[in-house]
PDB file of C-alpha atoms and ligand atoms in Angstrom:
ATOM      1  CA  MET N 446     -26.548  -6.947  15.562  1.00 42.00           C
ATOM      2  CA  PHE N 447     -23.289  -5.359  14.566  1.00 48.00           C
ATOM      3  CA  SER N 448     -21.207  -7.481  12.243  1.00 45.00           C
ATOM      4  CA  SER N 449     -18.029  -8.959  13.624  1.00 50.00           C
ATOM      5  CA  LYS N 450     -14.628  -8.125  12.211  1.00 55.00           C
ATOM      6  CA  LYS N 451     -14.479 -11.283  10.128  1.00 54.00           C
ATOM      7  CA  ASP N 452     -18.090 -11.213   8.971  1.00 54.00           C
ATOM      8  CA  VAL N 453     -18.149 -12.654   5.466  1.00 48.00           C
ATOM      9  CA  SER N 454     -21.445 -10.956   4.628  1.00 54.00           C
ATOM     10  CA  GLN N 455     -19.323  -7.898   3.904  1.00 53.00           C
ATOM     11  CA  GLU N 456     -17.480  -9.860   1.259  1.00 52.00           C
ATOM     12  CA  GLN N 457     -20.678 -10.065  -0.744  1.00 62.00           C
ATOM     13  CA  ALA N 458     -20.705  -6.302  -0.910  1.00 91.00           C
ATOM     14  CA  LEU N 459     -17.363  -6.242  -2.684  1.00 97.00           C
ATOM     15  CA  ASP N 460     -17.841  -5.050  -6.261  1.00 98.00           C
ATOM     16  CA  MET N 461     -15.233  -6.894  -8.300  1.00 98.00           C
ATOM     17  CA  SER N 462     -15.757  -4.510 -11.201  1.00 98.00           C
ATOM     18  CA  ARG N 463     -14.615  -1.530  -9.110  1.00 98.00           C
ATOM     19  CA  ILE N 464     -11.424  -2.707  -7.455  1.00 98.00           C
ATOM     20  CA  PRO N 465      -9.026   0.239  -6.939  1.00 98.00           C
ATOM     21  CA  ALA N 466      -6.244  -0.043  -9.506  1.00 98.00           C
ATOM     22  CA  HIS N 467      -3.509   1.280  -7.216  1.00 99.00           C
ATOM     23  CA  ILE N 468      -3.540   0.617  -3.483  1.00 99.00           C
ATOM     24  CA  ALA N 469      -0.796   2.094  -1.304  1.00 99.00           C
ATOM     25  CA  ILE N 470      -0.254   0.953   2.268  1.00 99.00           C
ATOM     26  CA  ILE N 471       1.654   2.543   5.141  1.00 99.00           C
ATOM     27  CA  MET N 472       2.430  -0.658   7.019  1.00 99.00           C
ATOM     28  CA  ASP N 473       2.532   0.621  10.604  1.00 99.00           C
ATOM     29  CA  GLY N 474       2.342  -0.905  14.078  1.00 98.00           C
ATOM     30  CA  ASN N 475       4.820  -3.784  13.932  1.00 99.00           C
ATOM     31  CA  GLY N 476       6.597  -2.613  17.083  1.00 98.00           C
ATOM     32  CA  ARG N 477       3.411  -2.137  19.078  1.00 98.00           C
ATOM     33  CA  TRP N 478       2.095  -5.511  17.922  1.00 98.00           C
ATOM     34  CA  ALA N 479       5.231  -7.122  19.359  1.00 98.00           C
ATOM     35  CA  GLN N 480       5.273  -5.061  22.550  1.00 98.00           C
ATOM     36  CA  LYS N 481       1.681  -6.072  23.292  1.00 98.00           C
ATOM     37  CA  ARG N 482       2.922  -9.663  23.253  1.00 98.00           C
ATOM     38  CA  HIS N 483       6.018  -8.899  25.349  1.00 98.00           C
ATOM     39  CA  LEU N 484       8.181  -9.674  22.340  1.00 98.00           C
ATOM     40  CA  PRO N 485      11.069  -7.618  20.967  1.00 98.00           C
ATOM     41  CA  ARG N 486      10.058  -5.074  18.309  1.00 98.00           C
ATOM     42  CA  VAL N 487      11.783  -7.063  15.589  1.00 98.00           C
ATOM     43  CA  ALA N 488       9.377  -9.954  16.165  1.00 98.00           C
ATOM     44  CA  GLY N 489       6.719  -7.589  14.872  1.00 98.00           C
ATOM     45  CA  HIS N 490       8.750  -6.892  11.754  1.00 98.00           C
ATOM     46  CA  LYS N 491       9.178 -10.627  11.187  1.00 98.00           C
ATOM     47  CA  GLN N 492       5.435 -11.206  11.473  1.00 98.00           C
ATOM     48  CA  GLY N 493       4.842  -8.122   9.336  1.00 98.00           C
ATOM     49  CA  MET N 494       6.827  -9.773   6.565  1.00 98.00           C
ATOM     50  CA  GLN N 495       4.353 -12.666   6.581  1.00 98.00           C
ATOM     51  CA  THR N 496       1.552 -10.131   6.287  1.00 98.00           C
ATOM     52  CA  VAL N 497       3.239  -8.657   3.217  1.00 98.00           C
ATOM     53  CA  LYS N 498       3.059 -12.083   1.582  1.00 98.00           C
ATOM     54  CA  THR N 499      -0.577 -12.605   2.540  1.00 98.00           C
ATOM     55  CA  VAL N 500      -1.695  -9.160   1.436  1.00 99.00           C
ATOM     56  CA  THR N 501       0.289  -9.304  -1.806  1.00 98.00           C
ATOM     57  CA  MET N 502      -1.480 -12.518  -2.793  1.00 98.00           C
ATOM     58  CA  ALA N 503      -4.859 -11.177  -1.715  1.00 98.00           C
ATOM     59  CA  ALA N 504      -4.380  -7.973  -3.725  1.00 99.00           C
ATOM     60  CA  SER N 505      -3.180  -9.881  -6.774  1.00 98.00           C
ATOM     61  CA  ASP N 506      -6.179 -12.253  -6.567  1.00 98.00           C
ATOM     62  CA  LEU N 507      -8.554  -9.275  -6.389  1.00 98.00           C
ATOM     63  CA  GLY N 508      -7.095  -7.815  -9.580  1.00 98.00           C
ATOM     64  CA  VAL N 509      -5.293  -4.850  -8.034  1.00 99.00           C
ATOM     65  CA  LYS N 510      -2.836  -3.484 -10.604  1.00 99.00           C
ATOM     66  CA  VAL N 511      -0.330  -1.776  -8.305  1.00 99.00           C
ATOM     67  CA  LEU N 512       0.309  -2.409  -4.621  1.00 99.00           C
ATOM     68  CA  SER N 513       2.703   0.141  -3.113  1.00 99.00           C
ATOM     69  CA  LEU N 514       4.068  -0.802   0.301  1.00 99.00           C
ATOM     70  CA  TYR N 515       5.954   1.620   2.554  1.00 99.00           C
ATOM     71  CA  ALA N 516       8.650  -0.608   4.008  1.00 98.00           C
ATOM     72  CA  PHE N 517      11.393   1.792   5.152  1.00 98.00           C
ATOM     73  CA  SER N 518      11.348   5.579   5.202  1.00 99.00           C
ATOM     74  CA  THR N 519      14.213   8.035   4.868  1.00 98.00           C
ATOM     75  CA  GLU N 520      13.463   8.897   8.509  1.00 98.00           C
ATOM     76  CA  ASN N 521      13.622   5.302   9.774  1.00 98.00           C
ATOM     77  CA  TRP N 522      17.457   5.523   9.917  1.00 98.00           C
ATOM     78  CA  LYS N 523      16.890   7.364  13.213  1.00 98.00           C
ATOM     79  CA  ARG N 524      15.983   4.068  14.895  1.00 98.00           C
ATOM     80  CA  PRO N 525      18.489   2.032  16.942  1.00 98.00           C
ATOM     81  CA  SER N 526      21.023   0.377  14.655  1.00 98.00           C
ATOM     82  CA  SER N 527      20.009  -3.109  15.813  1.00 98.00           C
ATOM     83  CA  GLU N 528      16.464  -2.499  14.549  1.00 98.00           C
ATOM     84  CA  VAL N 529      17.688  -0.861  11.326  1.00 98.00           C
ATOM     85  CA  ASN N 530      19.999  -3.813  10.699  1.00 98.00           C
ATOM     86  CA  TYR N 531      17.138  -6.244  11.179  1.00 98.00           C
ATOM     87  CA  LEU N 532      14.930  -4.273   8.796  1.00 98.00           C
ATOM     88  CA  MET N 533      17.744  -4.282   6.226  1.00 98.00           C
ATOM     89  CA  GLN N 534      17.892  -8.094   6.363  1.00 98.00           C
ATOM     90  CA  LEU N 535      14.161  -8.507   5.806  1.00 98.00           C
ATOM     91  CA  PRO N 536      14.139  -7.970   2.020  1.00 98.00           C
ATOM     92  CA  ILE N 537      16.794 -10.702   1.743  1.00 98.00           C
ATOM     93  CA  ARG N 538      14.638 -13.133   3.707  1.00 97.00           C
ATOM     94  CA  PHE N 539      11.475 -12.020   1.988  1.00 98.00           C
ATOM     95  CA  PHE N 540      12.673 -12.378  -1.585  1.00 98.00           C
ATOM     96  CA  SER N 541      14.672 -15.571  -0.996  1.00 96.00           C
ATOM     97  CA  THR N 542      11.475 -17.379  -0.002  1.00 96.00           C
ATOM     98  CA  PHE N 543       8.845 -15.505  -1.969  1.00 98.00           C
ATOM     99  CA  VAL N 544      10.094 -14.810  -5.494  1.00 98.00           C
ATOM    100  CA  PRO N 545       8.876 -18.180  -6.887  1.00 98.00           C
ATOM    101  CA  ASP N 546       5.352 -17.405  -5.613  1.00 98.00           C
ATOM    102  CA  LEU N 547       5.544 -13.932  -7.104  1.00 98.00           C
ATOM    103  CA  VAL N 548       6.510 -15.369 -10.469  1.00 98.00           C
ATOM    104  CA  LYS N 549       3.741 -17.974 -10.224  1.00 98.00           C
ATOM    105  CA  HIS N 550       1.235 -15.182  -9.616  1.00 98.00           C
ATOM    106  CA  ASN N 551       2.751 -13.054 -12.373  1.00 98.00           C
ATOM    107  CA  VAL N 552       3.691 -10.270  -9.901  1.00 98.00           C
ATOM    108  CA  ARG N 553       6.456  -7.842 -10.860  1.00 98.00           C
ATOM    109  CA  VAL N 554       8.631  -6.233  -8.204  1.00 98.00           C
ATOM    110  CA  MET N 555       9.486  -2.549  -8.394  1.00 98.00           C
ATOM    111  CA  VAL N 556      11.214  -0.262  -5.896  1.00 98.00           C
ATOM    112  CA  MET N 557      10.995   3.453  -5.083  1.00 98.00           C
ATOM    113  CA  GLY N 558      13.689   4.998  -2.917  1.00 98.00           C
ATOM    114  CA  ASP N 559      17.444   5.393  -2.798  1.00 98.00           C
ATOM    115  CA  THR N 560      18.536   1.768  -2.614  1.00 98.00           C
ATOM    116  CA  THR N 561      22.211   2.708  -2.972  1.00 98.00           C
ATOM    117  CA  ARG N 562      22.267   3.436   0.774  1.00 97.00           C
ATOM    118  CA  LEU N 563      21.156  -0.103   1.636  1.00 98.00           C
ATOM    119  CA  PRO N 564      23.694  -2.795   2.572  1.00 98.00           C
ATOM    120  CA  GLU N 565      25.107  -4.531  -0.478  1.00 98.00           C
ATOM    121  CA  ALA N 566      23.426  -7.877   0.202  1.00 98.00           C
ATOM    122  CA  THR N 567      20.074  -6.107   0.508  1.00 98.00           C
ATOM    123  CA  GLN N 568      20.628  -4.244  -2.751  1.00 98.00           C
ATOM    124  CA  LYS N 569      21.465  -7.537  -4.425  1.00 98.00           C
ATOM    125  CA  ALA N 570      18.320  -9.248  -3.093  1.00 98.00           C
ATOM    126  CA  VAL N 571      16.188  -6.343  -4.309  1.00 98.00           C
ATOM    127  CA  ASN N 572      17.847  -6.135  -7.727  1.00 98.00           C
ATOM    128  CA  ASP N 573      17.628  -9.903  -8.203  1.00 98.00           C
ATOM    129  CA  ALA N 574      13.917  -9.847  -7.365  1.00 98.00           C
ATOM    130  CA  ILE N 575      13.367  -7.041  -9.878  1.00 98.00           C
ATOM    131  CA  LYS N 576      15.259  -9.042 -12.519  1.00 98.00           C
ATOM    132  CA  ASP N 577      13.610 -12.368 -11.704  1.00 98.00           C
ATOM    133  CA  THR N 578      10.120 -10.882 -12.023  1.00 98.00           C
ATOM    134  CA  ALA N 579      10.863  -8.551 -14.938  1.00 98.00           C
ATOM    135  CA  ASP N 580       8.758 -10.572 -17.374  1.00 98.00           C
ATOM    136  CA  CYS N 581       5.702 -10.703 -15.124  1.00 98.00           C
ATOM    137  CA  ASP N 582       2.906  -8.503 -16.382  1.00 98.00           C
ATOM    138  CA  GLY N 583       0.334  -8.916 -13.634  1.00 98.00           C
ATOM    139  CA  MET N 584       0.249  -6.813 -10.481  1.00 99.00           C
ATOM    140  CA  VAL N 585       3.194  -4.542  -9.702  1.00 99.00           C
ATOM    141  CA  LEU N 586       4.437  -4.944  -6.137  1.00 99.00           C
ATOM    142  CA  ASN N 587       6.049  -1.577  -5.536  1.00 99.00           C
ATOM    143  CA  PHE N 588       8.215  -1.382  -2.420  1.00 98.00           C
ATOM    144  CA  ALA N 589       9.143   1.970  -0.944  1.00 98.00           C
ATOM    145  CA  LEU N 590      12.560   1.296   0.517  1.00 98.00           C
ATOM    146  CA  ASN N 591      14.617   4.140   1.925  1.00 98.00           C
ATOM    147  CA  TYR N 592      11.874   6.264   0.423  1.00 99.00           C
ATOM    148  CA  GLY N 593      10.747   9.714   1.487  1.00 98.00           C
ATOM    149  CA  SER N 594       8.471  11.878  -0.572  1.00 98.00           C
ATOM    150  CA  ARG N 595      10.311  15.121   0.238  1.00 98.00           C
ATOM    151  CA  ASP N 596      13.534  13.444  -0.870  1.00 98.00           C
ATOM    152  CA  GLU N 597      11.758  12.267  -4.015  1.00 98.00           C
ATOM    153  CA  ILE N 598      10.440  15.758  -4.785  1.00 98.00           C
ATOM    154  CA  THR N 599      13.820  17.348  -4.036  1.00 98.00           C
ATOM    155  CA  ARG N 600      15.517  15.006  -6.501  1.00 98.00           C
ATOM    156  CA  ALA N 601      12.839  15.752  -9.099  1.00 98.00           C
ATOM    157  CA  VAL N 602      13.346  19.510  -8.691  1.00 98.00           C
ATOM    158  CA  LYS N 603      17.114  19.099  -9.052  1.00 98.00           C
ATOM    159  CA  GLN N 604      16.692  17.010 -12.191  1.00 98.00           C
ATOM    160  CA  ILE N 605      14.225  19.454 -13.728  1.00 98.00           C
ATOM    161  CA  ALA N 606      16.489  22.404 -12.848  1.00 98.00           C
ATOM    162  CA  SER N 607      19.449  20.769 -14.534  1.00 98.00           C
ATOM    163  CA  GLU N 608      17.389  20.036 -17.652  1.00 98.00           C
ATOM    164  CA  VAL N 609      16.443  23.715 -17.747  1.00 98.00           C
ATOM    165  CA  GLN N 610      20.071  24.711 -17.247  1.00 98.00           C
ATOM    166  CA  ASP N 611      21.143  22.421 -20.084  1.00 98.00           C
ATOM    167  CA  GLY N 612      18.590  24.004 -22.360  1.00 98.00           C
ATOM    168  CA  GLN N 613      16.620  20.744 -22.746  1.00 98.00           C
ATOM    169  CA  LEU N 614      13.564  22.143 -21.019  1.00 98.00           C
ATOM    170  CA  ASP N 615      11.822  25.502 -21.251  1.00 98.00           C
ATOM    171  CA  PRO N 616      10.452  26.528 -17.810  1.00 98.00           C
ATOM    172  CA  ALA N 617       7.301  27.689 -19.582  1.00 98.00           C
ATOM    173  CA  ASN N 618       6.673  24.076 -20.578  1.00 98.00           C
ATOM    174  CA  ILE N 619       6.833  22.632 -17.075  1.00 98.00           C
ATOM    175  CA  THR N 620       3.484  21.005 -16.313  1.00 98.00           C
ATOM    176  CA  GLU N 621       2.106  18.779 -13.574  1.00 98.00           C
ATOM    177  CA  GLN N 622       2.977  15.873 -15.851  1.00 98.00           C
ATOM    178  CA  THR N 623       6.610  17.065 -15.934  1.00 98.00           C
ATOM    179  CA  ILE N 624       6.704  16.749 -12.149  1.00 98.00           C
ATOM    180  CA  SER N 625       5.056  13.307 -12.178  1.00 98.00           C
ATOM    181  CA  ASP N 626       7.504  12.154 -14.827  1.00 98.00           C
ATOM    182  CA  HIS N 627      10.449  12.991 -12.563  1.00 98.00           C
ATOM    183  CA  LEU N 628       9.164  11.221  -9.450  1.00 99.00           C
ATOM    184  CA  MET N 629      10.179   7.702  -8.435  1.00 99.00           C
ATOM    185  CA  SER N 630       6.698   6.474  -9.320  1.00 99.00           C
ATOM    186  CA  ALA N 631       7.125   7.569 -12.955  1.00 98.00           C
ATOM    187  CA  PRO N 632       7.615   3.994 -14.243  1.00 98.00           C
ATOM    188  CA  LEU N 633       4.023   3.307 -13.152  1.00 98.00           C
ATOM    189  CA  GLY N 634       2.786   5.762 -15.772  1.00 98.00           C
ATOM    190  CA  GLU N 635      -0.972   6.336 -15.561  1.00 98.00           C
ATOM    191  CA  LEU N 636      -1.167   4.143 -12.476  1.00 98.00           C
ATOM    192  CA  ALA N 637       1.290   6.243 -10.449  1.00 98.00           C
ATOM    193  CA  ASP N 638      -1.345   7.874  -8.245  1.00 98.00           C
ATOM    194  CA  PRO N 639      -2.903   5.591  -5.604  1.00 99.00           C
ATOM    195  CA  ASP N 640      -6.697   5.350  -5.646  1.00 98.00           C
ATOM    196  CA  LEU N 641      -6.711   4.146  -2.077  1.00 99.00           C
ATOM    197  CA  LEU N 642      -4.172   4.786   0.685  1.00 99.00           C
ATOM    198  CA  ILE N 643      -4.434   2.587   3.773  1.00 99.00           C
ATOM    199  CA  ARG N 644      -2.526   3.161   7.029  1.00 99.00           C
ATOM    200  CA  THR N 645      -2.663   0.565   9.760  1.00 99.00           C
ATOM    201  CA  SER N 646      -2.221   0.886  13.547  1.00 98.00           C
ATOM    202  CA  GLY N 647      -4.598   3.778  14.143  1.00 98.00           C
ATOM    203  CA  GLU N 648      -2.135   6.560  13.323  1.00 98.00           C
ATOM    204  CA  GLU N 649      -3.674   9.175  11.077  1.00 98.00           C
ATOM    205  CA  ARG N 650      -0.745  10.778   9.306  1.00 98.00           C
ATOM    206  CA  ILE N 651       1.122  10.395   6.037  1.00 98.00           C
ATOM    207  CA  SER N 652       4.722  10.267   7.338  1.00 98.00           C
ATOM    208  CA  ASN N 653       6.280  11.489   4.082  1.00 98.00           C
ATOM    209  CA  PHE N 654       4.679   8.900   1.794  1.00 99.00           C
ATOM    210  CA  MET N 655       3.824   9.734  -1.841  1.00 99.00           C
ATOM    211  CA  LEU N 656       2.797  13.320  -1.043  1.00 99.00           C
ATOM    212  CA  TRP N 657       2.344  14.383  -4.654  1.00 98.00           C
ATOM    213  CA  GLN N 658       0.712  11.144  -5.774  1.00 98.00           C
ATOM    214  CA  ILE N 659      -1.975  11.007  -3.053  1.00 98.00           C
ATOM    215  CA  GLY N 660      -3.433  14.399  -3.988  1.00 98.00           C
ATOM    216  CA  TYR N 661      -6.799  12.753  -4.709  1.00 98.00           C
ATOM    217  CA  SER N 662      -6.430   9.345  -3.036  1.00 98.00           C
ATOM    218  CA  GLU N 663      -9.128   8.050  -0.734  1.00 98.00           C
ATOM    219  CA  LEU N 664      -7.639   7.639   2.750  1.00 98.00           C
ATOM    220  CA  GLU N 665      -8.424   4.694   4.980  1.00 98.00           C
ATOM    221  CA  PHE N 666      -7.065   4.547   8.521  1.00 98.00           C
ATOM    222  CA  VAL N 667      -7.534   1.197  10.212  1.00 98.00           C
ATOM    223  CA  ASP N 668      -6.874   0.314  13.846  1.00 98.00           C
ATOM    224  CA  GLU N 669      -5.274  -3.085  13.275  1.00 98.00           C
ATOM    225  CA  HIS N 670      -1.499  -3.266  13.583  1.00 98.00           C
ATOM    226  CA  TRP N 671       0.153  -4.384  10.364  1.00 99.00           C
ATOM    227  CA  PRO N 672       0.877  -7.977  11.518  1.00 98.00           C
ATOM    228  CA  ASP N 673      -2.873  -8.408  12.201  1.00 98.00           C
ATOM    229  CA  PHE N 674      -3.919  -7.068   8.805  1.00 98.00           C
ATOM    230  CA  ASP N 675      -4.988  -9.722   6.273  1.00 98.00           C
ATOM    231  CA  GLY N 676      -6.955 -10.382   3.106  1.00 98.00           C
ATOM    232  CA  ASP N 677     -10.258  -9.720   4.879  1.00 98.00           C
ATOM    233  CA  SER N 678      -8.928  -6.402   6.194  1.00 98.00           C
ATOM    234  CA  LEU N 679      -7.984  -5.476   2.658  1.00 98.00           C
ATOM    235  CA  LYS N 680     -11.462  -6.370   1.403  1.00 98.00           C
ATOM    236  CA  ARG N 681     -13.066  -4.284   4.135  1.00 98.00           C
ATOM    237  CA  ALA N 682     -10.930  -1.299   3.151  1.00 98.00           C
ATOM    238  CA  ILE N 683     -11.911  -1.753  -0.497  1.00 98.00           C
ATOM    239  CA  ILE N 684     -15.604  -2.037   0.374  1.00 98.00           C
ATOM    240  CA  ASP N 685     -15.282   1.214   2.283  1.00 98.00           C
ATOM    241  CA  PHE N 686     -13.502   2.772  -0.689  1.00 98.00           C
ATOM    242  CA  GLN N 687     -16.308   1.636  -2.979  1.00 98.00           C
ATOM    243  CA  GLY N 688     -18.797   3.519  -0.820  1.00 96.00           C
ATOM    244  CA  ARG N 689     -16.967   6.827  -1.289  1.00 96.00           C
ATOM    245  CA  HIS N 690     -17.894   9.465  -3.855  1.00 94.00           C
ATOM    246  CA  ARG N 691     -14.767  10.576  -5.643  1.00 95.00           C
ATOM    247  CA  ARG N 692     -15.417  13.979  -7.162  1.00 95.00           C
ATOM    248  CA  PHE N 693     -11.941  15.275  -8.014  1.00 96.00           C
ATOM    249  CA  GLY N 694     -13.228  18.781  -7.433  1.00 96.00           C
ATOM    250  CA  GLY N 695     -16.167  18.334  -9.762  1.00 96.00           C
ATOM    251  CA  LEU N 696     -19.767  17.519  -9.008  1.00 91.00           C
ATOM    252  CA  VAL N 697     -20.400  14.098 -10.486  1.00 73.00           C
ATOM    253  CA  ASN N 698     -19.553  10.773  -8.916  1.00 54.00           C
ATOM    254  CA  GLN N 699     -16.680   9.638 -11.106  1.00 49.00           C
TER     255      GLN N 699
HETATM  256  C1  IPE S1484       6.122  -0.244  10.793  1.00 84.86           C
HETATM  257  O1  IPE S1484       6.023  -0.581  12.129  1.00 84.86           O
HETATM  258  C2  IPE S1484       7.393  -0.746  10.155  1.00 84.86           C
HETATM  259  C3  IPE S1484       8.369   0.309   9.861  1.00 84.86           C
HETATM  260  C4  IPE S1484       8.202   1.575  10.021  1.00 84.86           C
HETATM  261  C5  IPE S1484       9.663  -0.127   9.349  1.00 84.86           C
HETATM  262  P1  IPE S1484       6.739   0.275  13.261  1.00 84.86           P
HETATM  263  O2  IPE S1484       8.098  -0.277  13.485  1.00 84.86           O
HETATM  264  O3  IPE S1484       6.691   1.717  12.950  1.00 84.86           O
HETATM  265  O4  IPE S1484       5.830  -0.057  14.507  1.00 84.86           O
HETATM  266  P2  IPE S1484       5.334   0.961  15.620  1.00 84.86           P
HETATM  267  O5  IPE S1484       4.665   2.096  14.902  1.00 84.86           O
HETATM  268  O6  IPE S1484       6.535   1.397  16.374  1.00 84.86           O
HETATM  269  O7  IPE S1484       4.379   0.159  16.442  1.00 84.86           O
HETATM  270  C1  IPE S1485       6.011   5.162   8.428  1.00 84.86           C
HETATM  271  O1  IPE S1485       5.910   4.613   9.696  1.00 84.86           O
HETATM  272  C2  IPE S1485       7.093   4.476   7.658  1.00 84.86           C
HETATM  273  C3  IPE S1485       6.832   3.107   7.279  1.00 84.86           C
HETATM  274  C4  IPE S1485       5.718   2.455   7.472  1.00 84.86           C
HETATM  275  C5  IPE S1485       7.913   2.440   6.595  1.00 84.86           C
HETATM  276  P1  IPE S1485       6.666   5.263  10.949  1.00 84.86           P
HETATM  277  O2  IPE S1485       6.331   4.429  12.119  1.00 84.86           O
HETATM  278  O3  IPE S1485       8.107   5.423  10.627  1.00 84.86           O
HETATM  279  O4  IPE S1485       6.009   6.704  11.018  1.00 84.86           O
HETATM  280  P2  IPE S1485       5.897   7.723  12.243  1.00 84.86           P
HETATM  281  O5  IPE S1485       7.282   7.899  12.795  1.00 84.86           O
HETATM  282  O6  IPE S1485       4.981   7.114  13.238  1.00 84.86           O
HETATM  283  O7  IPE S1485       5.331   8.966  11.640  1.00 84.86           O
HETATM  284 MG1   MG S1486       5.391   3.208  13.352  1.00 84.86          MG
END
């Protein structure tokens, strides 16, 4: 018999000694989740916020070191202003209720993206959360907010070019590490590159997320819409990841 979605027997297959250090998630399908229920799209975003809490705790409990969540892309400004406005309020609601839990679980908040374009109250909520969790040294909860990887790479190129122009950097010394060091994920250091990238809602594309960093990530596309995703879904994705053979271009299973 095929195992059901919630079959716990799969949990036993989870190898706690090989949990991916950095998991990145493209949280997609909020709108469709709502539409299926004849609800406005924003109801999906509201429910999706609950999923962020659930999945953050699940990831932290599993010993994940970095959880990167794509919350708002540089392209999402194209949406109707009512939806954009709602999405801009979500971090305020999220952090106002969730920061104490984050601190309790030793989770540190970090953000990638140009937050200066966000409404002031949203910027404040984000900056306060970063400050309030600054001493936490457990999992990093890394939100991509007004983030786009092409924007990130463009900024990095500009920065590197100006360092060359100023004579601080010799073009001959530009390495892959130089590029990584100028991306928004640079504060993550060695953990900047996701081991596992998950996208929900059945779409199989990257939508401008961490293009440089996912060069050797394992990709997992799941059919569930983000509001339906939960701790068990995360475990299933990790079990699948653990069955992969990462070769990084070589021949051995590393
Ligand atoms: C993901 O859900 C959330 C954001 C992109 C902000 P969507 O809003 O993209 O939901 P669908 O893809 O339209 O169903
Ligand atoms: C990607 O989802 C962005 C986020 C999850 C924040 P989209 O729904 O915006 O991506 P496309 O438009 O389907 O590629
Ligand atoms: Mg979408």
